[in-house]
Coordinates of C-alpha atoms in Angstrom, one line a residue:
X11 CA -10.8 -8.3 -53.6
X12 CA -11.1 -8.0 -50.0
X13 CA -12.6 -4.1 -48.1
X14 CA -11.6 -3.2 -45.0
X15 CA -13.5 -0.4 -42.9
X16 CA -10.8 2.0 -41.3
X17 CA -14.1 4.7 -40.0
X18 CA -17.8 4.9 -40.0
X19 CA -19.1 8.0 -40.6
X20 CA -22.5 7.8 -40.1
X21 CA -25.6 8.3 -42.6
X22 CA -25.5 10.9 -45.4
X23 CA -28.6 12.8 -44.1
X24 CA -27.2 13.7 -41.4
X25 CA -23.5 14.5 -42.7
X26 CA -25.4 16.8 -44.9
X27 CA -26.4 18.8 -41.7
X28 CA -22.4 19.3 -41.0
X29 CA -20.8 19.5 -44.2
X30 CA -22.2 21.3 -47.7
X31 CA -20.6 18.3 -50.0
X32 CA -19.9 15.8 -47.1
X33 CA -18.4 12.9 -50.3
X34 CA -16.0 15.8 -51.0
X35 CA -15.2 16.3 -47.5
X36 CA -14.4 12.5 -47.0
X37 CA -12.8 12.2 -50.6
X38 CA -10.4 14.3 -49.4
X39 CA -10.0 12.6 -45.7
X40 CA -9.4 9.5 -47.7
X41 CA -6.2 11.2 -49.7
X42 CA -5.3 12.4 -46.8
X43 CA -5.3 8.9 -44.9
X44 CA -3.3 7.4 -47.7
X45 CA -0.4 9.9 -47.7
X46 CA -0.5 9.2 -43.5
X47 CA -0.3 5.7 -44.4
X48 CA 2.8 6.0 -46.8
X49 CA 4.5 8.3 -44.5
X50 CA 4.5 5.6 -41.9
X51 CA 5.9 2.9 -44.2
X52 CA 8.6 5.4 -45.6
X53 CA 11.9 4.7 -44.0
X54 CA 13.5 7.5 -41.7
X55 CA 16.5 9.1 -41.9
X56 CA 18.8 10.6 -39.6
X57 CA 21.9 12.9 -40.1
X58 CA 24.7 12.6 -37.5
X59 CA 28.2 14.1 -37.6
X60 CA 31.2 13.3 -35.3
X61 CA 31.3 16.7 -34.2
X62 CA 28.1 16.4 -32.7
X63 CA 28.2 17.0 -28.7
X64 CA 26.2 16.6 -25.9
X65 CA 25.2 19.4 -23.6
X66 CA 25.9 19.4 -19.7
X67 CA 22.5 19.3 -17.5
X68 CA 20.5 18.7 -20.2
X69 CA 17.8 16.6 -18.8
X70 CA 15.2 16.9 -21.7
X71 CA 16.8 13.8 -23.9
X72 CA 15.6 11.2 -22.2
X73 CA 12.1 10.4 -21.2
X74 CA 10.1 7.6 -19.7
X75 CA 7.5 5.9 -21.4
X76 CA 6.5 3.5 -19.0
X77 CA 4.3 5.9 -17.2
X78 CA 1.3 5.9 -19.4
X79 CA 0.0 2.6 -17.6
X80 CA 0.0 4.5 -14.7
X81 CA -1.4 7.4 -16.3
X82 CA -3.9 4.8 -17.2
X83 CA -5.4 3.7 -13.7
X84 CA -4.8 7.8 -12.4
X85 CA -7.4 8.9 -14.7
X86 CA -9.5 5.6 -14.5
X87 CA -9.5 6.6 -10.0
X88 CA -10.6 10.3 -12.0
X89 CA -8.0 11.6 -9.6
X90 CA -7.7 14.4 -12.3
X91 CA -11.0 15.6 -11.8
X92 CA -11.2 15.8 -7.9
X93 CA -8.0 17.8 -7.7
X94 CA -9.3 20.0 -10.8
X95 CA -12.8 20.5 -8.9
X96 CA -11.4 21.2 -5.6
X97 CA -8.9 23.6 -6.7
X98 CA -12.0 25.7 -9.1
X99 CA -12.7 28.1 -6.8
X100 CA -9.1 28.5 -4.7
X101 CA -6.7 31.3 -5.4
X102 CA -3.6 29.4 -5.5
X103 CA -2.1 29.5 -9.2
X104 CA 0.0 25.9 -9.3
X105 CA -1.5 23.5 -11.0
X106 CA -2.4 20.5 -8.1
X107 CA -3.2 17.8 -10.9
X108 CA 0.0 18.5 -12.8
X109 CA 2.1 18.0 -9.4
X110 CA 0.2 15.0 -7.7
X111 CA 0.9 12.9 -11.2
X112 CA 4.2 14.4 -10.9
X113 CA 5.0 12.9 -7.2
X114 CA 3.2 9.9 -7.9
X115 CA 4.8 8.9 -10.9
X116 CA 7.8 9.8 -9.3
X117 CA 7.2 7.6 -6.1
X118 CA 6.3 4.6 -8.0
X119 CA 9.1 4.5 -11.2
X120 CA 11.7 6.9 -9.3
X121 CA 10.5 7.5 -5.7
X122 CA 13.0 10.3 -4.0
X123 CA 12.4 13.5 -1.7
X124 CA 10.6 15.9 -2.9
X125 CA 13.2 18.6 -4.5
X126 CA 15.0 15.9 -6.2
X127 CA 11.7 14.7 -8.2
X128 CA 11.3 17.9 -9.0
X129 CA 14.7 18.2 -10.9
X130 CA 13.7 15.1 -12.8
X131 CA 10.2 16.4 -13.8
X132 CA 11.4 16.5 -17.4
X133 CA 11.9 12.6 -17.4
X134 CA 7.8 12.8 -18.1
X135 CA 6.2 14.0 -21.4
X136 CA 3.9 16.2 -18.7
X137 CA 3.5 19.9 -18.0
X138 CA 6.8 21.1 -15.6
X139 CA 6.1 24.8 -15.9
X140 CA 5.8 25.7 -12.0
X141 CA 8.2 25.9 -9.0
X142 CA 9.6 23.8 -6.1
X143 CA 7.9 26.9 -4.1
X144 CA 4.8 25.6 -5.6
X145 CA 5.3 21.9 -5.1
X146 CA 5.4 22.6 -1.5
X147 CA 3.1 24.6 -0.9
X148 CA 0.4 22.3 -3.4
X149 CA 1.5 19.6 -0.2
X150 CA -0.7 22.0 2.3
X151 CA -3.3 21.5 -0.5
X152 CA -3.1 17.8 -0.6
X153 CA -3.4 17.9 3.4
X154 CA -6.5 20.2 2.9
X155 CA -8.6 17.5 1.1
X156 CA -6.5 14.0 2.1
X157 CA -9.5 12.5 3.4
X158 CA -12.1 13.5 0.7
X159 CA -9.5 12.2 -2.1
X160 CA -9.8 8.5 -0.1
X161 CA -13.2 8.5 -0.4
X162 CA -13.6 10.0 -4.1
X163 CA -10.7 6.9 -4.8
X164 CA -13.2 4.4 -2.4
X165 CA -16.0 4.9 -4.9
X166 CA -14.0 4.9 -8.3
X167 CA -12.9 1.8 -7.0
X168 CA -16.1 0.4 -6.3
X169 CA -17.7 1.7 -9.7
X170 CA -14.5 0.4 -12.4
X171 CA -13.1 -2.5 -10.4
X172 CA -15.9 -3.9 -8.0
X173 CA -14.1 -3.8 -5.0
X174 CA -14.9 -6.9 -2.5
X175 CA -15.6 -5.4 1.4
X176 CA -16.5 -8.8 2.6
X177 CA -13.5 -8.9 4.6
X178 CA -11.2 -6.1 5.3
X179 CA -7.9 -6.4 6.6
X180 CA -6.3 -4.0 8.9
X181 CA -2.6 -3.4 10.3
X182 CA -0.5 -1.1 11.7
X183 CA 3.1 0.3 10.8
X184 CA 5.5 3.3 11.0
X185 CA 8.1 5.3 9.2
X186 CA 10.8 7.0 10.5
X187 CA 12.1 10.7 10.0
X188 CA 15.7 11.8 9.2
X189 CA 16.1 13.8 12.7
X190 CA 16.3 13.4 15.9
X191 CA 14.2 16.4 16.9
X192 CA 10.3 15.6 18.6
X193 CA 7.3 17.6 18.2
X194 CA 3.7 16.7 19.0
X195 CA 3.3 14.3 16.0
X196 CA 6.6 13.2 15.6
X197 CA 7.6 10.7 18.3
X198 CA 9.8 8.3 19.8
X199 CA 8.3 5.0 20.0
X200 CA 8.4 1.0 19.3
X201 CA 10.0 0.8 15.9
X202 CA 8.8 -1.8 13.3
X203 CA 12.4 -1.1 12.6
X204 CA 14.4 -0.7 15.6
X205 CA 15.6 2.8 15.3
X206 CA 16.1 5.3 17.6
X207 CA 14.4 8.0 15.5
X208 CA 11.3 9.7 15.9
X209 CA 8.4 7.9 13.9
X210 CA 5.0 8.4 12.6
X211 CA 2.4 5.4 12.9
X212 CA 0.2 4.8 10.1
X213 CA -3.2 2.5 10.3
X214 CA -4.2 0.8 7.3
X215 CA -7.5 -0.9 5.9
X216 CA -7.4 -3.0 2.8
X217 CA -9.8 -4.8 0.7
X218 CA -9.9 -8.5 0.1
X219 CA -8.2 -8.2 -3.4
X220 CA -5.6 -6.0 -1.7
X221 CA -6.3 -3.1 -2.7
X222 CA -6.1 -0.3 0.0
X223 CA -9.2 1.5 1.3
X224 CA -8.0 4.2 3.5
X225 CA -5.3 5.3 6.0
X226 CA -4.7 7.4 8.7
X227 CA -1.3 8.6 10.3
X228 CA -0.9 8.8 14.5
X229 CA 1.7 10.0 16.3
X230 CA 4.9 7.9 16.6
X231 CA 3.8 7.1 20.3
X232 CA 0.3 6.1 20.1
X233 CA 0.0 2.4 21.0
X234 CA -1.3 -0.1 17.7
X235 CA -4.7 -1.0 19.1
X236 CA -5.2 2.7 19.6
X237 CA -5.5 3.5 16.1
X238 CA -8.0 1.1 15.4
X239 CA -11.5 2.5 16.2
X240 CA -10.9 6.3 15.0
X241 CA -10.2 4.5 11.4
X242 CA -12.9 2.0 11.4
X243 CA -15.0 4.4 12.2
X244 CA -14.3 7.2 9.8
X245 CA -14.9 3.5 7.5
X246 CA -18.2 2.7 8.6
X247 CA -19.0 6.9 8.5
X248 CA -17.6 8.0 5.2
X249 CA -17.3 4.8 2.7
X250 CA -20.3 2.8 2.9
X251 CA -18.9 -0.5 3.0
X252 CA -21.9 -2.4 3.9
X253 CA -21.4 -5.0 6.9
X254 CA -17.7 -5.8 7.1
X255 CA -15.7 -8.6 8.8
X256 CA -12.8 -6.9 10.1
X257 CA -9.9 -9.1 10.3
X258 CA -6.8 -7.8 12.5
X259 CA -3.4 -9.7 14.6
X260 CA -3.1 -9.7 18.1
X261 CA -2.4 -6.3 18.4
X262 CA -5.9 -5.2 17.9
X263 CA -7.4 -7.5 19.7
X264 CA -8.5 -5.4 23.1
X265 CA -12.5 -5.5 24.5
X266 CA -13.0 -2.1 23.2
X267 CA -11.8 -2.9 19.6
X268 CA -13.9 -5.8 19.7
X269 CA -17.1 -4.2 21.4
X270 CA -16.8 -1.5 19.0
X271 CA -16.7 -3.6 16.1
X272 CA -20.0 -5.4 16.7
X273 CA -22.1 -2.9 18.4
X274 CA -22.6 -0.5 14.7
X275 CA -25.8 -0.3 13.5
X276 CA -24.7 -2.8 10.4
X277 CA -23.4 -5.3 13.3
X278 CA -20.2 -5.9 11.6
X279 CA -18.1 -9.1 12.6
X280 CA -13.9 -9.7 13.3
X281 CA -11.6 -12.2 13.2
X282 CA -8.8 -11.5 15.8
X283 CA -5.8 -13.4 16.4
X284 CA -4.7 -14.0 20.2
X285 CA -1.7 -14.4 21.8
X286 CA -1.2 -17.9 23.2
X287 CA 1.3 -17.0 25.6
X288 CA -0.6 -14.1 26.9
X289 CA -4.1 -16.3 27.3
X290 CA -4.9 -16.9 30.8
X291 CA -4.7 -20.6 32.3
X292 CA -7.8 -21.9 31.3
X293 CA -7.5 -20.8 27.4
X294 CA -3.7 -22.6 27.8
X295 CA -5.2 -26.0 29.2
X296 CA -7.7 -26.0 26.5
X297 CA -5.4 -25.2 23.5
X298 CA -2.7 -27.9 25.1
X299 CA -5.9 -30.6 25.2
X300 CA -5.2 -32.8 22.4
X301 CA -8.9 -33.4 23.0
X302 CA -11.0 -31.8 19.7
X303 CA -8.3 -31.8 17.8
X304 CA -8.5 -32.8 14.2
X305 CA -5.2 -33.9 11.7
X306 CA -4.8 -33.1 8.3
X307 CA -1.9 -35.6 7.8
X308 CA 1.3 -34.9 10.6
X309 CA 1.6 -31.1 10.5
X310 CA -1.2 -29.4 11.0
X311 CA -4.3 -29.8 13.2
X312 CA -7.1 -27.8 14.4
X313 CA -10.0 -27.6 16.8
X314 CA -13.1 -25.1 17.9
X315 CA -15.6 -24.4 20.2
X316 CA -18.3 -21.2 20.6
X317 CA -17.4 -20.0 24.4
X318 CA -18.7 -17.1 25.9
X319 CA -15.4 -14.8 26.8
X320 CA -15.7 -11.7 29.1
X321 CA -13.8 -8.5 28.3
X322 CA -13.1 -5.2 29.7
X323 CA -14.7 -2.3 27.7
X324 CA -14.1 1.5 28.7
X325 CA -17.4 3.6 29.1
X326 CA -17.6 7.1 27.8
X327 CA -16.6 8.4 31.5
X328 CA -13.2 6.3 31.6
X329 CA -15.1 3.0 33.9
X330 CA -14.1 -0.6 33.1
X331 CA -16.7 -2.0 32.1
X332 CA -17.2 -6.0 31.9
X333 CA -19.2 -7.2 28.9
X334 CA -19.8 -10.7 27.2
X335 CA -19.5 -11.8 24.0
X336 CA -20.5 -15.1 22.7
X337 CA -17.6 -16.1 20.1
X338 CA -16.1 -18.8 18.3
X339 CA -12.3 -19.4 19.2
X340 CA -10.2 -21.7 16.7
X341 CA -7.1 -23.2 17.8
X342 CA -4.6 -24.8 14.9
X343 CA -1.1 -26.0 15.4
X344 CA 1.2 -25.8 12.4
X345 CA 4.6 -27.9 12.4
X346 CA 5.9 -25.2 10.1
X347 CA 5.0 -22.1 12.5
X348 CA 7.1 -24.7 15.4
X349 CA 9.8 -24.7 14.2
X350 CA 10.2 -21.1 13.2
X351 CA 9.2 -20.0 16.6
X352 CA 11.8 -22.3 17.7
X353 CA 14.2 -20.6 15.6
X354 CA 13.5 -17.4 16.6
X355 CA 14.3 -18.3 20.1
X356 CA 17.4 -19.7 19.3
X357 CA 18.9 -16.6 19.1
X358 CA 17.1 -14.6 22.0
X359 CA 18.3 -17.9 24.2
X360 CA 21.9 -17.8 23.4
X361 CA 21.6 -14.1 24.1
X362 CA 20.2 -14.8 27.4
X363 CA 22.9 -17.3 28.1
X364 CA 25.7 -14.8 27.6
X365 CA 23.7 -12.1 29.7
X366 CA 23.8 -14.8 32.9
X367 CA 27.3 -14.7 32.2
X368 CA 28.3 -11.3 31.7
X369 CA 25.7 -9.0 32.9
X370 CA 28.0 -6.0 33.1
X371 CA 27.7 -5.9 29.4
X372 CA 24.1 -5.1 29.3
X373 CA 21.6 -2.6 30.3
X374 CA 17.8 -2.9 30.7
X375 CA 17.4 -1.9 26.8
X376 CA 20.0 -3.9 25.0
X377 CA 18.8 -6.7 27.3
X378 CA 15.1 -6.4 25.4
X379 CA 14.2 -10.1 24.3
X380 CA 16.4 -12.4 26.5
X381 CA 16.0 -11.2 30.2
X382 CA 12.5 -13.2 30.0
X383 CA 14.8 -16.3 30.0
X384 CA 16.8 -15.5 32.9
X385 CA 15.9 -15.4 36.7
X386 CA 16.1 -13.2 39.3
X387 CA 17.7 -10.4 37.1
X388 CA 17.9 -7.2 38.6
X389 CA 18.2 -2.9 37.1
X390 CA 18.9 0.1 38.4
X391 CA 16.0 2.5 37.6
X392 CA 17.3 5.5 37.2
X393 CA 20.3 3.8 34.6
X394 CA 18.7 0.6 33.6
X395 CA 22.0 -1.5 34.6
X396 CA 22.3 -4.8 35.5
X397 CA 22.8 -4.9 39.3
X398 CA 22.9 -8.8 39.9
X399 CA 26.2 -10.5 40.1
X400 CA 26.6 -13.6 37.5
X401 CA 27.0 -16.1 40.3
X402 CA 23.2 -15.2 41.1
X403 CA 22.1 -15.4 38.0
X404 CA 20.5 -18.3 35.9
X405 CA 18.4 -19.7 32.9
X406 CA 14.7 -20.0 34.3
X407 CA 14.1 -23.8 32.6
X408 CA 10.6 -23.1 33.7
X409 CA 9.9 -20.3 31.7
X410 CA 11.6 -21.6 28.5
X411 CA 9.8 -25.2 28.7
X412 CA 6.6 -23.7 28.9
X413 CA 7.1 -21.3 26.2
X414 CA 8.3 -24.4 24.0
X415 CA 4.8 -26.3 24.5
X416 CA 2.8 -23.5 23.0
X417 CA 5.3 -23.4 20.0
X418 CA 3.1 -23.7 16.5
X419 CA -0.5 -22.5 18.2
X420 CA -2.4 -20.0 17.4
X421 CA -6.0 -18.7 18.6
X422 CA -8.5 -16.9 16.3
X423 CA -11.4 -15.4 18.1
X424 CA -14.6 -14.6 16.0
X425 CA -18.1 -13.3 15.6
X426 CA -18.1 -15.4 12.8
X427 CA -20.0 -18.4 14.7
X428 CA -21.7 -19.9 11.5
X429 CA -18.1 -20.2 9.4
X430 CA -16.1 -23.3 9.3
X431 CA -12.8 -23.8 11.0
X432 CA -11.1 -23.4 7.8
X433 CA -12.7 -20.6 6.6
X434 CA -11.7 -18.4 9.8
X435 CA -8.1 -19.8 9.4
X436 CA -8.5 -18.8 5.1
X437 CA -9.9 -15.2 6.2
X438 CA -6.9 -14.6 8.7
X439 CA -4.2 -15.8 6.3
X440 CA -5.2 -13.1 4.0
X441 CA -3.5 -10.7 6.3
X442 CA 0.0 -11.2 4.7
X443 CA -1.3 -9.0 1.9
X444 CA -1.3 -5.9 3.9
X445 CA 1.9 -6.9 5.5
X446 CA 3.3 -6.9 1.7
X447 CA 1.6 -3.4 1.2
X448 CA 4.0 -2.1 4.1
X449 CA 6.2 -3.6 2.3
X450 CA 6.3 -2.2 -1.1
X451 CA 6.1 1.2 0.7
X452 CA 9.0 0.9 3.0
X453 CA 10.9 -1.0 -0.5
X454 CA 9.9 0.0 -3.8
X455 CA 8.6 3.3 -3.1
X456 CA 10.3 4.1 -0.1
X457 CA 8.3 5.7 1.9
X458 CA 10.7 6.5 4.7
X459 CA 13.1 7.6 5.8
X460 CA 10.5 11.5 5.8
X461 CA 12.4 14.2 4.7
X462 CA 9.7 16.9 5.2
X463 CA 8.7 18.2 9.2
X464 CA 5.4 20.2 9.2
X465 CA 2.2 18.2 10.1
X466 CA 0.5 19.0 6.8
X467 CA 3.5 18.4 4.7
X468 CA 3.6 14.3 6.1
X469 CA 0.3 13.8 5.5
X470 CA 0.6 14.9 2.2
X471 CA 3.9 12.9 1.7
X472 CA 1.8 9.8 2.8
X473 CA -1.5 10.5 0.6
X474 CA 1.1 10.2 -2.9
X475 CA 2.5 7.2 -1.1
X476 CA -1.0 6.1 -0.5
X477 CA -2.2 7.0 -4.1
X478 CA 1.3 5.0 -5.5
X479 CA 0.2 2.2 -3.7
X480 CA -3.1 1.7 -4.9
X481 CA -2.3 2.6 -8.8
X482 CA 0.3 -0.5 -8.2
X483 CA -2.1 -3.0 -6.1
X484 CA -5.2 -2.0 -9.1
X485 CA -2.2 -2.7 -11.7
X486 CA -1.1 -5.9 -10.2
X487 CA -4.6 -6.9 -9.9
X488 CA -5.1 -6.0 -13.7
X489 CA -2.4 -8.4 -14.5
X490 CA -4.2 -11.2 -12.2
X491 CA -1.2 -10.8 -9.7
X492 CA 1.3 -12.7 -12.8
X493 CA 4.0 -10.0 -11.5
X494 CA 4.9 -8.6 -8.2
X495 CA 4.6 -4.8 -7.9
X496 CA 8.6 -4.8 -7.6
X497 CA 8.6 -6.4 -11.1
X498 CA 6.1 -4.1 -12.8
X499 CA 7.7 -0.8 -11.8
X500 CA 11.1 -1.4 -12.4
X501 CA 10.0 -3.0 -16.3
X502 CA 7.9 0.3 -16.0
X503 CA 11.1 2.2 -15.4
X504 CA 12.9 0.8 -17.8
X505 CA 10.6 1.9 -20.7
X506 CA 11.9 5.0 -21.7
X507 CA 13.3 7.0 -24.6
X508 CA 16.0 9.2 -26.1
X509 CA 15.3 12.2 -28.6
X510 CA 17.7 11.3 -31.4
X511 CA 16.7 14.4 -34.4
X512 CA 13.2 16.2 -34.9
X513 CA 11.4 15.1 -32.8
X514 CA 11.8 11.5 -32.9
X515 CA 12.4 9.3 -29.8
X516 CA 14.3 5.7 -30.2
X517 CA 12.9 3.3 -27.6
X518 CA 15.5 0.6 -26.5
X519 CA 13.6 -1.8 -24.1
X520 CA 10.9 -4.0 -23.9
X521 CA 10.0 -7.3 -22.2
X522 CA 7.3 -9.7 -21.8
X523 CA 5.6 -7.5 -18.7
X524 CA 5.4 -4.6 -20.4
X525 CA 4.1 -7.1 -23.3
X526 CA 1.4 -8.4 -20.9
X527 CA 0.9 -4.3 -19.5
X528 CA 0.3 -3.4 -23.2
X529 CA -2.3 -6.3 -23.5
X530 CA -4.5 -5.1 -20.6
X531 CA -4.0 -1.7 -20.5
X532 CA -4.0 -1.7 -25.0
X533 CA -0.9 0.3 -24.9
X534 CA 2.1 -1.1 -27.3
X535 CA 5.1 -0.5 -25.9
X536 CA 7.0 -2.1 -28.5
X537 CA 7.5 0.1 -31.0
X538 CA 11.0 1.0 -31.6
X539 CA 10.8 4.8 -33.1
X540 CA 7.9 7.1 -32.4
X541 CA 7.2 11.0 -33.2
X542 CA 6.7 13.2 -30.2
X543 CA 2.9 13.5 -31.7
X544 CA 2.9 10.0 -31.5
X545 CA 3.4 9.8 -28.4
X546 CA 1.3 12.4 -26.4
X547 CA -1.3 10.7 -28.6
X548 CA -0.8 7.2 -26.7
X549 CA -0.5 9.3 -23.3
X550 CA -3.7 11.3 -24.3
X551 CA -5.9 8.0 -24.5
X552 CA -4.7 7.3 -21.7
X553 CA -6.5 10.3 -20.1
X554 CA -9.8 9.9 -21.8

């Protein structure tokens, strides 16, 4: 015979302190076990007649399962507890835990505005006693305590999943707004996306695993390199990161972003890109030198030096100020990146080629991107049209041949003057992982377009988009990165259920990533037919 122990109780002395006949008391559990156990291997019946009818709106019958690996990670981060904390001593009756899971759940499995998440609340097996008055008005309370939540999520992070600040990556995008109207936040400016709406810029830092750190939104006209000191700083203030390399594109890459950088009390470093074509002559010569340069087979070669670079830094009373720094600057030319800047000019050229010939049909802005390529091309400023007759006007060769010798380079400028040529190169490349976050915002949770228009209302709409996005980068990274986020959430989505009689709910999906969720997270998602107890009984573990 073979025993099996299903609990341990403890030692007898001390069950004698809680029960008067403990061996009764568990004599009993036992029975009590066994008829639990036999009611689970019992088959279960249903009734159904052909009578039976569905009602209209009834939104209660089916339910999504999939959110309990998300409820998972949301109560791993403790979100729970800051919103419960925060809200102790407030007089406002909605519950703010109840409706951040709400949104966020929401934004990852189902994302949509606002009011229409709230008609679906009853696809979760959560609370959904309060108001769309209260949802929006628990947004103002998300505003109220955006910046706290980041850090209280910064230091979860750090505790359960050992977050890795050695480099941090940093970016800029925006998100456009269904309107056309402007305020002070809400702004015309250059679209990631090309469109004429109003837009509101959003700054992010990320961690070398990907995982975001913290955000902050600007209005839709602030220029990128803008945002980057007020957010590094709030960094350096609030989430005590240690020293940091800070690695950023071109767009950051100013004498006051860089001054800033290195002159904190930790002495933090940066790895900047630069743009080639925007260098002055004597950075050109020297990237052009084949001299220094070393292969790695036909397509790829690279070269360094440690130079000392002057920049311009702005003093506290608005001077220019000229200041040194002694940096490394790596050069590397990539056949690959050649040939899809050539390709990217192909267009703008034959663009430019019909604009020499018809200039009529273009103005100053629809002319963006090929009027570099042709000479002597002439606006009107108060309408932006093309004044210059087509018998004037002409590709500049000039222009175009010397933009086709710097095609493939790049220039990385560094602090970093210890680190090898590859390893610069290797910390720069990770910057396609905040490029992705952007990404999954702007795609699978659809961040934009904004449909709400007070201030404190979008930054709350960006802190569950911001919350969404971590849950789904901490997931991913759960998984060792096996699935993209896209993949996750929809098999996520897919796991749901239908109340069939009593309280029973028949499951009718499952696949190998919610097989590989359920391994990491220990959350079985294949069970066919569960009880309502059942259930909230896999979602309250997830909790604990």
């Amino acid at each position: 015979s073979r025993s099996k122990t299903v609990e341990s109780l403890g030692y007898l002395d001390e069950l004698e302190k809680l029960y008067d006949d403990p061996i009764a008391h568990f004599q009993k559990r036992v029975e009590e076990l066994k008829i639990e156990k036999n009611a689970m291997q019992a088959p279960i019946n249903f009734t159904f007649y052909p009578s039976d009818r569905l009602c209209t709106d009834d939104t209660s019958l089916r339910k999504n399962f999939g959110y309990a690996a998300l409820s998972k990670i949301y109560h791993e981060l403790e979100i729970d507890k800051f919103l419960i904390n925060r809200q102790r001593h407030s007089k406002e009756k909605f519950d703010a835990n109840t409706i951040m899971k709400m949104l966020v759940y929401s934004r990852l499995l189902s994302p949509a505005s606002k009011q229409s998440s709230f008609d679906n609340r009853e696809q979760f097996f959560e609370k959904t006693d309060y108001s769309l008055d209260d949802v929006y008005r628990c947004l103002s309370f998300f505003a109220k305590h955006k910046e706290n939540l980041q850090v209280w999520m910064n230091d979860k992070i750090k505790e359960n999943y050992h977050r890795d600040t050695s480099l941090i990556y940093y970016d800029v995008t925006n998100y456009y707004f269904e309107t056309d109207n402007q305020n002070d936040f809400l702004r015309k400016g250059v679209s990631k996306e090309h469109r004429p709406n109003p837009i509101v810029q959003m700054g992010l830092f990320m961690d070398n695993n990907g995982i975001p750190i913290t955000y902050e939104l600007f209005a839709g006209n602030t220029n990128d390199c803008l945002t980057y000191r007020p957010n590094f700083g709030r960094i350096k203030k609030e989430f005590d990161l240690g020293r940091v390399i800070s690695v950023a594109d071109k767009g950051m890459t100013t004498g006051d972003n860089i001054w800033y950088t290195i002159n904190t009390p930790t002495k933090d470093g940066y790895v900047f890109s630069m743009s080639v074509r925007g260098a002055d002559k004597e950075m050109k010569k020297y990237v052009l030198d084949e001299e220094g340069y070393t292969w790695l087979g036909t397509e790829y070669k690279r070269k360094s030096r440690k130079y000392p670079r002057t920049i311009q830094v702005t003093s506290q009373t608005g001077r220019k100020l000229k200041k040194t720094v002694h940096e490394k600057q790596v050069v590397f030319w990539s056949e690959k990146y050649a040939k899809r800047a050539k390709a990217d000019r192909a267009a703008a050229l034959a663009k430019a080629a019909d604009l020499a010939k018809n200039p009529g049909s273009y103005t100053r802005a629809t002319s963006y991107g090929a009027a570099k390529y042709v000479k002597k091309i002439d606006y009107d400023k108060d309408t932006g049209e093309i004044l210059t007759a087509s018998s004037i006007l002409e590709i500049d060769e000039a222009k175009l041949r010397e933009e086709e010798a710097l095609d493939g380079y790049y220039v990385l400028l560094t602090s970093e003057m210890d680190e090898s040529d590859d390893k610069i190169i290797d910390m720069y490349r990770g910057l396609w992982k905040i490029e992705e976050s952007f990404k999954v915002t702007k795609s699978e949770l659809e961040a934009r377009p904004v449909y709400v228009w007070t201030r404190e209302h979008i930054e709350a709409h960006f802190l569950t988009c911001f919350v969404a996005l971590t849950i789904a980068r901490i997931l991913e990274t759960k998984l060792e990165q096996k699935y993209s986020i896209g993949k996750l959430l929809e098999s996520l989505s897919k796991a749901s259920c239908t109340l069939i009689q009593q309280n029973y709910y028949l499951f009718d999906y499952y696949d190998n990533v919610q097989k590989d969720i359920g391994k990491v997270l220990d959350i079985d998602f294949s069970k066919r037919i569960r009880t309502l107890g059942e259930i909230k009984k896999v979602l309250a573990a997830t909790k604990k």
